């Protein structure tokens, strides 16, 4: 099943394994995917003398990872092909202490402090690009805390469970049978939700206040730029972020980053991190800033993992997130008909009628993608005309199963208690309302500034964007903002990078002048 080149790579990856690992497989002799699973795991096992397979008769298709003959708590119900193949490899490396995806010590300690037992189940699609991030994070947590167990379930093989649980979006994470999370998510976000549900032993957490010259809040292009420019001035810098790359990681193709003719969001995020780590910057991922206090020239920052940091300069570069409709019913049906990622959740609506709310580039691109999967796609645009590039508009209008309505306001998401069934739409020209029956809706209406933690600290406009001058200074000395979270026009990667550098240079200038 694995090609020879990949097998040689795996031999190199597994060369340093020290523990003995067993794929403890349970699969019925008549299961249609039995051969595919056994072939894949046998090929992986062939790449290391420290990995073996044990095949048992079972009622369904699954396997558990054993380490030195003992249960690890990590189970795969499905065949970890596609994007989930990396999840399998990382699970082995993590259990052997050689994984590269563990967070820093403070976050690891919070995982260890979670009160168990906790049994987690993640339903995935093997075509989903967001699912592996969630699976790998929860597998890592299982490795850190032996009171946690986690199983990945391929929804395509267990349709009966998907239907019984009314899952319409992936990844869907259940904690002891209760829905915990749906959609893209990072280590810190998942940990926060687990802490809220199960609690932690606070006595095990370090609350020492740490001092820096500059704190950079955010890890997107603006944040990495600000951190690098600050570090190059010889300053002590910490960058606090949920993940390096930020919103960029969710961009499929990038063709307007000057001098780079084409890249992807994932590749750019990796390059940002590689460049950042060439400097003595404390990278603190998987957390967000909860509060900011200004005490004279000092800014006291508290994070979601309970840490406290102090610095005279704070650069806010927290970016923006997908904007929600904020209408009745939307929150109730997220993951049950309301979706935000057509690439991940589109396959759940094969042969069904869906809507896309938003007529900009992202909305029309989503409609074009979904037209190849769904029986019908209806686009609703609030304005009197579409905002997407003309070439995209023409493509969408040429598709026989795409219909477009402008001057249309979505006022309510309607469901039957289990899932979305329709949308209430108002014609903005006539004020007439109608109910359109649908199987799902993909919300594509732009971005909203991630500025909630700084409300009341710095001035913002009515959109939540932080007000800045031409040097990225806010109304508070020593606090700067750059990129999509600020009032700077044109939310573009290349502009965010420049603004991040400008903010760092302004902070350094203010330091030299004694302002901070």
Coordinates of C-alpha atoms in Angstrom, one line a residue:
X1 CA 0.0 0.0 0.0
X2 CA 2.8 2.4 0.9
X3 CA 5.2 3.3 -2.0
X4 CA 8.9 2.4 -1.5
X5 CA 10.0 6.0 -1.2
X6 CA 7.5 6.7 1.6
X7 CA 8.6 3.5 3.4
X8 CA 12.2 4.6 3.2
X9 CA 11.2 7.9 4.8
X10 CA 9.4 6.1 7.6
X11 CA 12.4 3.9 8.3
X12 CA 14.4 7.1 8.9
X13 CA 11.6 8.6 11.0
X14 CA 11.3 5.5 13.2
X15 CA 15.1 4.9 13.4
X16 CA 15.4 6.2 16.9
X17 CA 12.4 4.4 18.5
X18 CA 13.2 2.9 21.9
X19 CA 9.9 1.5 23.1
X20 CA 8.0 -1.5 21.6
X21 CA 4.7 -0.5 19.9
X22 CA 1.9 -2.8 18.9
X23 CA -1.1 -2.1 16.6
X24 CA -3.7 -4.1 18.6
X25 CA -6.2 -4.6 15.7
X26 CA -9.9 -5.7 16.1
X27 CA -11.7 -6.3 12.8
X28 CA -14.3 -8.8 11.6
X29 CA -13.2 -11.3 9.0
X30 CA -16.0 -10.1 6.7
X31 CA -15.4 -6.3 7.0
X32 CA -15.1 -4.8 3.5
X33 CA -12.1 -2.6 4.6
X34 CA -10.3 -5.3 6.5
X35 CA -7.6 -5.9 3.9
X36 CA -7.0 -2.2 3.4
X37 CA -6.4 -1.6 7.1
X38 CA -4.2 -4.7 7.6
X39 CA -2.1 -3.8 4.5
X40 CA -1.5 -0.3 5.7
X41 CA -0.5 -1.2 9.3
X42 CA 1.6 -4.1 8.1
X43 CA 3.5 -1.7 5.8
X44 CA 4.1 0.8 8.7
X45 CA 5.2 -2.0 11.0
X46 CA 7.7 -3.2 8.3
X47 CA 9.5 0.1 8.7
X48 CA 10.7 -0.5 12.2
X49 CA 11.6 -3.6 14.3
X50 CA 10.0 -1.8 17.2
X51 CA 6.5 -1.9 15.7
X52 CA 4.3 -5.0 15.3
X53 CA 0.7 -6.0 14.5
X54 CA -1.6 -8.2 16.5
X55 CA -4.9 -9.1 14.7
X56 CA -8.0 -10.1 16.7
X57 CA -11.5 -11.0 15.6
X58 CA -13.8 -8.0 16.3
X59 CA -17.2 -6.7 15.5
X60 CA -16.0 -3.5 13.9
X61 CA -12.8 -2.0 12.4
X62 CA -10.4 -0.4 14.9
X63 CA -7.0 -0.6 16.4
X64 CA -5.4 0.6 19.6
X65 CA -1.8 1.6 20.2
X66 CA 0.1 -0.4 22.8
X67 CA 3.4 0.7 24.3
X68 CA 5.5 -2.0 25.8
X69 CA 2.3 -4.1 25.9
X70 CA 0.3 -1.5 27.8
X71 CA -2.7 0.5 26.8
X72 CA -1.9 4.1 25.8
X73 CA -5.5 5.4 25.5
X74 CA -5.1 6.1 21.7
X75 CA -7.5 4.3 19.4
X76 CA -8.2 4.7 15.6
X77 CA -11.6 3.5 14.4
X78 CA -11.0 3.7 10.8
X79 CA -8.1 3.6 8.3
X80 CA -5.7 6.6 9.0
X81 CA -5.1 7.4 5.3
X82 CA -5.0 10.8 3.8
X83 CA -4.4 13.7 6.2
X84 CA -4.8 11.3 9.2
X85 CA -1.7 9.3 8.3
X86 CA 0.4 12.0 9.9
X87 CA -1.8 11.6 13.0
X88 CA -0.8 8.0 13.3
X89 CA 2.9 8.7 12.9
X90 CA 2.9 11.5 15.4
X91 CA 1.0 9.4 18.0
X92 CA 3.9 6.8 17.9
X93 CA 6.6 9.5 18.0
X94 CA 4.8 11.3 20.9
X95 CA 4.5 8.1 22.9
X96 CA 8.2 7.5 22.4
X97 CA 9.0 11.0 23.6
X98 CA 10.2 12.1 20.2
X99 CA 7.3 14.1 18.9
X100 CA 7.8 17.7 17.8
X101 CA 4.2 18.9 18.3
X102 CA 4.0 19.1 22.1
X103 CA 3.3 22.6 23.4
X104 CA 5.6 24.4 25.9
X105 CA 6.0 23.3 29.6
X106 CA 3.3 25.6 31.0
X107 CA 0.6 24.3 28.6
X108 CA 1.7 20.7 29.2
X109 CA 1.4 21.2 32.9
X110 CA -2.2 22.4 32.5
X111 CA -3.0 19.2 30.5
X112 CA -1.5 17.1 33.3
X113 CA -3.6 19.0 35.8
X114 CA -6.9 18.2 34.1
X115 CA -9.2 16.2 36.3
X116 CA -10.2 12.8 34.8
X117 CA -11.2 10.4 33.7
X118 CA -11.9 11.9 30.3
X119 CA -13.0 9.9 27.3
X120 CA -12.8 11.8 24.0
X121 CA -14.1 10.7 20.6
X122 CA -13.4 12.7 17.4
X123 CA -15.4 12.1 14.2
X124 CA -13.4 13.0 11.1
X125 CA -13.5 13.0 7.4
X126 CA -10.3 11.8 5.7
X127 CA -10.5 14.7 3.2
X128 CA -10.7 17.3 6.0
X129 CA -7.6 19.5 6.4
X130 CA -8.7 20.8 9.8
X131 CA -9.3 17.4 11.4
X132 CA -5.7 16.3 11.8
X133 CA -4.9 19.4 14.0
X134 CA -7.7 18.4 16.4
X135 CA -6.8 14.6 16.4
X136 CA -3.1 15.3 16.9
X137 CA -3.8 17.8 19.7
X138 CA -6.1 15.3 21.6
X139 CA -3.7 12.4 21.0
X140 CA -0.9 14.6 22.5
X141 CA -3.1 15.4 25.5
X142 CA -3.7 11.6 26.0
X143 CA 0.0 11.0 26.0
X144 CA 0.5 13.7 28.7
X145 CA -2.3 12.7 31.0
X146 CA -3.0 9.0 31.6
X147 CA -6.6 9.8 32.7
X148 CA -7.5 10.9 29.2
X149 CA -8.3 8.5 26.3
X150 CA -9.0 9.4 22.7
X151 CA -10.4 7.7 19.7
X152 CA -10.5 8.9 16.1
X153 CA -13.5 7.8 14.2
X154 CA -13.8 7.9 10.4
X155 CA -17.4 9.1 9.9
X156 CA -17.4 7.6 6.4
X157 CA -17.1 4.1 7.9
X158 CA -19.5 4.7 10.8
X159 CA -22.5 6.4 9.1
X160 CA -24.9 4.9 11.7
X161 CA -23.2 6.8 14.5
X162 CA -22.9 10.0 12.4
X163 CA -26.6 9.9 11.8
X164 CA -27.5 9.0 15.3
X165 CA -25.4 11.9 16.7
X166 CA -26.7 14.2 13.9
X167 CA -23.2 15.2 12.9
X168 CA -23.1 17.6 10.0
X169 CA -19.6 19.1 10.5
X170 CA -16.1 17.8 11.2
X171 CA -14.1 17.5 13.2
X172 CA -16.8 16.8 15.9
X173 CA -15.4 16.1 19.3
X174 CA -17.4 14.4 22.0
X175 CA -16.3 14.3 25.7
X176 CA -17.9 11.4 27.5
X177 CA -20.8 11.5 25.1
X178 CA -21.3 15.3 25.2
X179 CA -20.5 17.4 22.2
X180 CA -17.4 19.5 23.1
X181 CA -16.2 21.0 19.9
X182 CA -17.1 21.3 16.1
X183 CA -14.9 22.6 13.3
X184 CA -11.3 23.8 13.2
X185 CA -9.6 24.1 16.5
X186 CA -6.2 24.4 18.1
X187 CA -4.5 22.9 21.1
X188 CA -5.2 25.9 23.4
X189 CA -8.9 26.2 22.3
X190 CA -9.5 22.5 23.0
X191 CA -7.7 22.6 26.4
X192 CA -9.8 25.6 27.4
X193 CA -13.0 23.7 26.7
X194 CA -11.8 20.6 28.6
X195 CA -10.8 22.8 31.6
X196 CA -14.3 24.3 31.6
X197 CA -16.0 20.9 31.6
X198 CA -13.7 18.9 33.8
X199 CA -11.7 21.4 35.9
X200 CA -8.0 21.4 36.8
X201 CA -5.9 21.2 39.9
X202 CA -4.9 24.9 40.1
X203 CA -2.2 24.1 42.8
X204 CA -0.1 22.5 40.1
X205 CA 0.1 25.7 37.9
X206 CA 3.0 28.2 38.0
X207 CA 1.7 31.8 38.5
X208 CA 5.1 33.5 38.6
X209 CA 5.1 36.9 36.8
X210 CA 7.6 37.1 33.9
X211 CA 9.2 40.3 32.6
X212 CA 9.9 41.2 29.0
X213 CA 10.8 44.3 27.0
X214 CA 8.1 43.6 24.4
X215 CA 5.0 41.4 24.4
X216 CA 3.6 40.6 21.0
X217 CA -0.1 39.5 21.1
X218 CA -0.8 37.4 18.0
X219 CA 1.1 35.0 15.7
X220 CA 0.0 36.0 12.2
X221 CA 2.1 37.8 9.6
X222 CA 2.0 41.1 11.6
X223 CA 2.9 39.4 14.8
X224 CA 5.9 37.4 13.5
X225 CA 7.1 40.6 11.7
X226 CA 6.8 42.6 14.9
X227 CA 8.6 39.9 17.0
X228 CA 11.5 39.6 14.6
X229 CA 12.0 43.3 14.3
X230 CA 11.9 43.7 18.1
X231 CA 14.3 40.8 18.6
X232 CA 16.7 42.3 16.0
X233 CA 17.0 45.3 18.3
X234 CA 18.3 43.1 21.1
X235 CA 15.1 43.2 23.2
X236 CA 13.6 40.5 25.3
X237 CA 10.5 39.4 23.3
X238 CA 7.6 37.1 24.0
X239 CA 5.0 36.3 21.3
X240 CA 1.7 35.0 22.7
X241 CA -0.6 33.3 20.1
X242 CA -3.1 30.5 19.6
X243 CA -1.0 29.4 16.7
X244 CA 1.7 30.8 14.4
X245 CA 0.2 31.8 11.1
X246 CA -3.2 32.8 12.5
X247 CA -6.0 33.2 9.9
X248 CA -3.4 32.7 7.1
X249 CA -3.4 28.9 7.8
X250 CA -6.9 28.7 6.5
X251 CA -6.0 30.3 3.2
X252 CA -5.7 27.7 0.4
X253 CA -3.8 29.6 -2.2
X254 CA -1.8 32.9 -2.0
X255 CA -0.6 34.5 -5.2
X256 CA -0.2 38.2 -4.2
X257 CA 2.7 38.0 -1.8
X258 CA 5.2 40.0 -3.8
X259 CA 8.3 37.9 -4.9
X260 CA 6.5 34.7 -4.0
X261 CA 4.4 33.8 -7.1
X262 CA 2.4 31.1 -5.3
X263 CA 2.2 29.5 -1.9
X264 CA -0.4 28.1 0.5
X265 CA -1.4 29.4 3.9
X266 CA 0.0 26.3 5.6
X267 CA 3.4 26.7 3.8
X268 CA 3.5 30.4 4.7
X269 CA 2.7 29.7 8.3
X270 CA 5.5 27.1 8.5
X271 CA 8.0 29.6 6.9
X272 CA 6.9 32.3 9.4
X273 CA 7.6 30.0 12.3
X274 CA 11.0 28.8 10.8
X275 CA 12.1 32.4 10.4
X276 CA 10.9 33.4 13.9
X277 CA 12.8 30.6 15.6
X278 CA 16.0 31.9 14.2
X279 CA 15.8 34.7 16.9
X280 CA 15.8 34.5 20.7
X281 CA 12.0 35.0 21.0
X282 CA 10.0 33.1 23.6
X283 CA 7.2 31.5 21.5
X284 CA 4.1 30.9 23.6
X285 CA 1.5 29.1 21.5
X286 CA -1.8 27.6 22.4
X287 CA -3.0 30.4 24.5
X288 CA -4.7 33.8 24.1
X289 CA -4.6 37.0 26.1
X290 CA -7.5 37.2 28.6
X291 CA -6.9 40.6 30.3
X292 CA -4.6 43.6 30.0
X293 CA -3.9 46.1 32.9
X294 CA -2.0 49.3 32.5
X295 CA 0.0 50.2 35.6
X296 CA 2.0 53.3 34.8
X297 CA 4.4 52.3 32.0
X298 CA 3.9 48.6 32.6
X299 CA 1.4 46.5 30.9
X300 CA 0.3 43.4 32.8
X301 CA -0.9 40.6 30.5
X302 CA -2.8 37.5 31.8
X303 CA -3.2 34.6 29.4
X304 CA -5.8 31.8 29.1
X305 CA -3.4 29.3 30.8
X306 CA -3.1 31.5 33.9
X307 CA 0.3 33.1 33.2
X308 CA 1.1 36.7 33.9
X309 CA 3.6 38.8 31.9
X310 CA 4.8 42.4 32.3
X311 CA 6.4 44.6 29.7
X312 CA 6.5 48.4 28.9
X313 CA 5.5 47.7 25.3
X314 CA 2.5 45.6 24.1
X315 CA 2.0 45.1 20.3
X316 CA -1.5 43.9 19.5
X317 CA -1.6 41.8 16.3
X318 CA -4.5 39.4 17.1
X319 CA -5.9 39.6 13.6
X320 CA -9.5 38.7 12.7
X321 CA -11.9 35.7 12.6
X322 CA -14.7 34.6 10.4
X323 CA -17.7 36.8 11.0
X324 CA -21.0 35.2 12.1
X325 CA -24.5 36.2 11.1
X326 CA -25.5 36.9 14.7
X327 CA -29.1 36.1 14.0
X328 CA -31.5 33.9 16.0
X329 CA -30.8 30.2 15.7
X330 CA -27.3 30.5 14.3
X331 CA -25.5 29.4 17.4
X332 CA -27.9 26.6 18.1
X333 CA -27.2 24.9 14.8
X334 CA -23.5 25.4 14.4
X335 CA -22.2 22.0 13.3
X336 CA -25.8 20.9 12.7
X337 CA -26.4 22.7 9.4
X338 CA -24.5 26.0 10.0
X339 CA -21.0 25.7 8.7
X340 CA -18.1 28.0 7.9
X341 CA -15.6 25.8 5.9
X342 CA -16.9 24.4 2.6
X343 CA -13.7 22.4 2.1
X344 CA -14.2 20.5 5.4
X345 CA -18.0 20.2 5.7
X346 CA -19.0 20.3 2.1
X347 CA -18.9 16.4 1.7
X348 CA -21.6 16.1 4.3
X349 CA -24.0 17.8 2.0
X350 CA -23.5 15.7 -1.1
X351 CA -26.6 15.8 -3.2
X352 CA -28.3 18.3 -0.9
X353 CA -29.5 21.9 -1.2
X354 CA -27.3 24.4 0.6
X355 CA -27.0 28.2 0.9
X356 CA -24.0 30.4 0.9
X357 CA -24.4 33.7 2.7
X358 CA -22.0 36.3 1.3
X359 CA -21.3 37.5 -2.2
X360 CA -17.6 38.4 -1.9
X361 CA -14.7 36.3 -3.2
X362 CA -14.9 33.8 -0.4
X363 CA -18.6 33.4 -0.8
X364 CA -18.6 32.9 -4.5
X365 CA -15.6 30.6 -4.4
X366 CA -17.5 28.5 -1.8
X367 CA -20.5 28.4 -4.1
X368 CA -18.4 27.2 -7.0
X369 CA -16.8 24.5 -4.9
X370 CA -20.1 23.3 -3.4
X371 CA -21.7 23.2 -6.8
X372 CA -19.6 20.1 -7.6
X373 CA -20.9 18.3 -4.5
X374 CA -24.4 19.6 -3.8
X375 CA -27.6 19.3 -5.9
X376 CA -28.2 23.0 -5.6
X377 CA -26.4 26.1 -4.2
X378 CA -28.3 29.3 -3.4
X379 CA -26.2 32.4 -2.7
X380 CA -27.6 35.3 -0.7
X381 CA -25.8 38.7 -0.8
X382 CA -26.9 41.5 1.5
X383 CA -25.8 44.3 -0.9
X384 CA -27.5 45.2 -4.2
X385 CA -24.7 43.6 -6.2
X386 CA -22.0 40.9 -5.7
X387 CA -18.6 42.0 -4.4
X388 CA -16.6 39.1 -5.8
X389 CA -14.1 39.5 -8.7
X390 CA -15.9 39.5 -12.1
X391 CA -14.2 36.2 -13.2
X392 CA -15.6 34.4 -10.1
X393 CA -19.1 35.9 -10.7
X394 CA -19.1 34.7 -14.3
X395 CA -18.0 31.2 -13.3
X396 CA -20.7 30.9 -10.7
X397 CA -23.4 32.2 -13.0
X398 CA -22.4 29.7 -15.6
X399 CA -23.1 26.8 -13.3
X400 CA -26.6 25.3 -13.8
X401 CA -27.2 24.4 -10.1
X402 CA -26.2 27.8 -8.7
X403 CA -28.7 30.6 -8.1
X404 CA -27.9 34.0 -6.8
X405 CA -30.0 36.5 -4.9
X406 CA -28.8 40.0 -4.1
X407 CA -30.5 42.6 -1.7
X408 CA -31.2 39.6 0.5
X409 CA -30.8 39.7 4.3
X410 CA -30.7 36.5 6.3
X411 CA -32.7 37.2 9.5
X412 CA -33.1 33.8 11.1
X413 CA -31.8 30.2 11.1
X414 CA -34.6 27.8 11.6
X415 CA -34.4 24.1 12.7
X416 CA -36.3 21.3 14.1
X417 CA -34.2 20.9 17.3
X418 CA -31.9 18.4 15.7
X419 CA -30.7 20.2 12.6
X420 CA -31.2 23.3 10.4
X421 CA -34.2 23.0 8.1
X422 CA -34.5 26.5 6.5
X423 CA -33.5 30.2 6.5
X424 CA -35.7 33.2 6.9
X425 CA -34.7 35.7 4.1
X426 CA -35.9 39.3 3.8
X427 CA -35.9 41.2 0.5
X428 CA -34.2 44.5 1.4
X429 CA -36.0 46.4 -1.4
X430 CA -39.6 45.2 -0.6
X431 CA -39.2 44.1 3.0
X432 CA -41.0 40.9 2.1
X433 CA -39.8 37.8 4.0
X434 CA -39.8 34.2 2.8
X435 CA -38.7 30.9 4.3
X436 CA -36.3 28.8 2.1
X437 CA -36.0 25.2 3.0
X438 CA -32.4 24.0 3.0
X439 CA -30.1 21.3 4.3
X440 CA -27.3 23.6 5.3
X441 CA -25.8 27.1 5.1
X442 CA -22.2 28.2 4.7
X443 CA -21.5 31.6 6.2
X444 CA -18.9 33.6 4.2
X445 CA -19.4 37.2 5.2
X446 CA -15.9 38.4 6.0
X447 CA -13.8 38.9 9.1
X448 CA -14.3 40.5 12.5
X449 CA -11.4 41.9 14.6
X450 CA -10.2 39.8 17.5
X451 CA -10.1 42.7 19.9
X452 CA -12.4 41.7 22.8
X453 CA -9.6 41.3 25.3
X454 CA -8.5 44.9 24.8
X455 CA -11.9 46.5 25.0
X456 CA -11.8 49.3 27.6
X457 CA -8.0 49.4 27.4
X458 CA -7.5 51.1 24.0
X459 CA -9.9 53.0 21.7
X460 CA -11.8 51.1 19.0
X461 CA -14.2 52.0 16.2
X462 CA -17.7 50.5 16.0
X463 CA -16.4 47.5 14.2
X464 CA -14.0 46.6 17.1
X465 CA -10.9 47.7 15.1
X466 CA -8.2 49.3 17.3
X467 CA -7.5 52.9 16.4
X468 CA -4.0 53.7 15.4
X469 CA -2.0 56.6 14.0
X470 CA 0.4 56.4 11.1
X471 CA 3.0 54.9 13.3
X472 CA 0.7 52.1 14.7
X473 CA 0.5 53.9 18.1
X474 CA -2.8 53.5 20.0
X475 CA -4.2 56.2 22.4
X476 CA -2.3 54.5 25.2
X477 CA 1.5 55.1 25.3
X478 CA 3.4 51.8 25.0
X479 CA 0.5 49.9 23.3
X480 CA 0.6 49.5 19.5
X481 CA -1.6 47.6 17.1
X482 CA -1.1 46.4 13.5
X483 CA -2.7 44.2 10.9
X484 CA -6.3 43.1 10.6
X485 CA -7.1 44.0 14.2
X486 CA -6.4 47.6 13.6
X487 CA -8.0 50.4 11.6
X488 CA -5.4 50.1 8.8
X489 CA -7.1 49.9 5.4
X490 CA -6.9 46.8 3.1
X491 CA -6.6 43.6 5.1
X492 CA -3.8 41.9 3.2
X493 CA -0.9 39.7 4.2
X494 CA 1.8 42.0 2.8
X495 CA 0.3 45.0 4.5
X496 CA 0.1 43.2 7.8
X497 CA 3.8 42.3 7.6
X498 CA 4.8 45.9 7.0
X499 CA 2.5 47.2 9.7
X500 CA 4.0 44.7 12.2
X501 CA 7.5 45.9 11.4
X502 CA 6.3 49.5 11.7
X503 CA 4.8 48.8 15.2
X504 CA 8.0 47.3 16.4
X505 CA 10.1 50.2 15.1
X506 CA 7.7 52.7 16.8
X507 CA 8.0 50.8 20.1
X508 CA 11.8 50.8 19.9
X509 CA 11.8 54.6 19.0
X510 CA 9.5 55.3 22.0
X511 CA 11.8 53.2 24.2
X512 CA 14.9 55.2 23.1
X513 CA 13.0 58.5 23.7
X514 CA 12.0 57.4 27.2
X515 CA 8.3 57.5 26.4
X516 CA 8.0 53.9 27.6

